CSV table of C-alpha atoms in Angstrom, one decimal:
chain,number,residue,atom,x,y,z
F,1,MET,CA,78.1,129.9,111.4
F,2,GLU,CA,80.4,127.5,111.8
F,3,LYS,CA,83.7,128.4,113.7
F,4,PHE,CA,86.9,126.5,112.2
F,5,GLU,CA,90.7,126.5,113.2
F,6,LYS,CA,92.9,128.6,111.2
F,7,ASN,CA,93.6,126.0,109.0
F,8,GLU,CA,90.0,124.4,109.1
F,9,VAL,CA,87.8,124.9,105.7
F,10,LEU,CA,84.7,122.4,105.9
F,11,SER,CA,83.6,120.3,109.3
F,12,ARG,CA,80.9,117.5,109.2
F,13,ALA,CA,80.1,114.5,111.6
F,14,VAL,CA,78.7,111.6,111.2
F,15,ARG,CA,76.8,110.0,114.4
F,16,ALA,CA,77.2,106.1,113.9
F,17,GLY,CA,76.3,104.1,117.3
F,18,LYS,CA,79.1,104.4,120.1
F,19,ARG,CA,81.3,106.1,117.2
F,20,THR,CA,81.3,109.6,115.6
F,21,TYR,CA,83.2,110.1,112.3
F,22,PHE,CA,84.5,113.6,111.5
F,23,PHE,CA,85.1,114.7,107.8
F,24,ASP,CA,87.4,117.8,108.1
F,25,VAL,CA,88.8,119.5,105.1
F,26,LYS,CA,92.1,121.7,106.0
F,27,THR,CA,94.5,123.4,103.8
F,28,THR,CA,98.2,123.2,104.3
F,29,LYS,CA,100.9,126.4,104.6
F,30,ALA,CA,100.7,126.4,100.8
F,31,GLU,CA,97.0,126.3,100.5
F,32,GLU,CA,96.6,122.5,99.3
F,33,LYS,CA,93.4,120.8,100.5
F,34,TYR,CA,93.6,117.8,102.3
F,35,LEU,CA,90.8,115.5,104.2
F,36,THR,CA,91.2,114.5,107.7
F,37,ILE,CA,88.9,111.5,108.8
F,38,THR,CA,88.4,110.8,112.5
F,39,GLU,CA,87.0,108.0,114.1
F,40,SER,CA,85.9,109.0,118.1
F,41,LYS,CA,84.6,106.4,120.3
F,42,ARG,CA,83.2,107.0,123.4
F,43,ARG,CA,84.9,104.5,126.2
F,44,PHE,CA,84.5,104.1,129.8
F,45,ASN,CA,87.1,103.6,132.4
F,46,PRO,CA,85.8,101.6,135.1
F,47,ASP,CA,88.9,102.0,137.3
F,48,THR,CA,88.0,106.0,137.2
F,49,GLY,CA,84.2,105.7,136.8
F,50,LEU,CA,84.6,108.5,134.0
F,51,PHE,CA,84.2,108.6,129.9
F,52,SER,CA,87.0,109.2,127.4
F,53,TYR,CA,87.3,109.4,123.9
F,54,GLU,CA,89.8,107.6,122.3
F,55,LYS,CA,90.4,108.9,118.3
F,56,HIS,CA,92.4,107.8,115.3
F,57,LYS,CA,92.9,110.1,112.5
F,58,LEU,CA,93.8,109.3,108.8
F,59,PHE,CA,95.4,112.1,106.6
F,60,LEU,CA,94.1,111.7,102.8
F,61,TYR,CA,95.8,114.0,100.2
F,62,LYS,CA,94.5,115.4,97.3
F,63,GLU,CA,96.7,112.9,95.1
F,64,ASP,CA,95.4,110.3,96.7
F,65,PHE,CA,91.6,110.7,96.5
F,66,GLU,CA,90.7,108.9,93.4
F,67,LYS,CA,92.6,105.6,94.3
F,68,PHE,CA,91.3,105.9,97.8
F,69,GLN,CA,87.9,106.0,96.3
F,70,ASN,CA,88.1,103.5,93.9
F,71,ALA,CA,89.6,100.9,96.5
F,72,LEU,CA,86.8,101.7,99.1
F,73,GLY,CA,84.3,101.3,96.4
F,74,ALA,CA,85.8,98.0,95.3
F,75,ILE,CA,85.3,96.9,98.9
F,76,LEU,CA,82.0,98.0,100.1
F,77,ASN,CA,81.1,96.5,96.7
F,78,PHE,CA,82.4,93.3,97.8
F,79,ILE,CA,80.8,93.4,101.3
F,80,GLU,CA,77.8,93.9,99.5
F,81,THR,CA,77.8,91.3,96.5
F,82,GLY,CA,80.7,89.3,97.5
F,83,GLN,CA,82.1,90.5,94.0
F,84,LEU,CA,86.3,90.4,94.6
F,85,PRO,CA,87.6,93.5,93.9
F,86,ASP,CA,90.1,93.9,91.2
F,87,ASP,CA,93.8,93.5,92.6
F,88,SER,CA,95.3,96.3,90.8
F,89,LEU,CA,93.6,98.9,92.6
F,90,PHE,CA,95.6,97.5,96.0
F,91,ALA,CA,99.3,97.3,96.8
F,92,SER,CA,100.9,93.8,96.8
F,93,GLU,CA,102.1,92.4,100.2
F,94,ASN,CA,105.7,93.4,99.1
F,95,GLN,CA,104.4,96.9,98.3
F,96,ARG,CA,102.9,97.2,101.8
F,97,PHE,CA,105.6,96.5,103.8
F,98,GLU,CA,108.7,97.2,101.4
F,99,ASN,CA,108.1,101.0,99.9
F,100,ASN,CA,106.5,102.8,102.9
F,101,GLU,CA,105.0,105.7,100.9
F,102,SER,CA,104.3,107.5,104.1
F,103,SER,CA,107.8,108.4,104.8
F,104,ASP,CA,107.7,111.3,102.5
F,105,ILE,CA,105.3,113.2,104.2
F,106,ASN,CA,106.2,116.5,105.7
F,107,PHE,CA,104.0,117.1,108.4
F,108,GLU,CA,105.3,120.7,109.0
F,109,ASP,CA,103.3,121.5,106.0
F,110,LEU,CA,100.0,120.2,107.3
F,111,ASP,CA,99.9,123.4,109.7
F,112,VAL,CA,98.2,121.6,112.3
């Protein structure tokens, strides 16, 4: 039986060479589910002779699942086939730098 943190519902890991990807489904205080994707890379520090782990985390919320899935699918399809993705799936250059939609996230709701 798996042991979870108090707000964790499901956790799975994918090992890929020197990296491990963790897919963790968690809940906010309001019981809304969201996904965290963590990339963990094992690094060797030659100065200390020790290994450490470098981690990068992405939070993906339910209201963004469809857009994320469509955009990721289009990018993966481009990598495999060379077919350019539909630009309507992506933010324009101005949208990326001006209207930073992440500024309205309330991290207190995450219960982490």
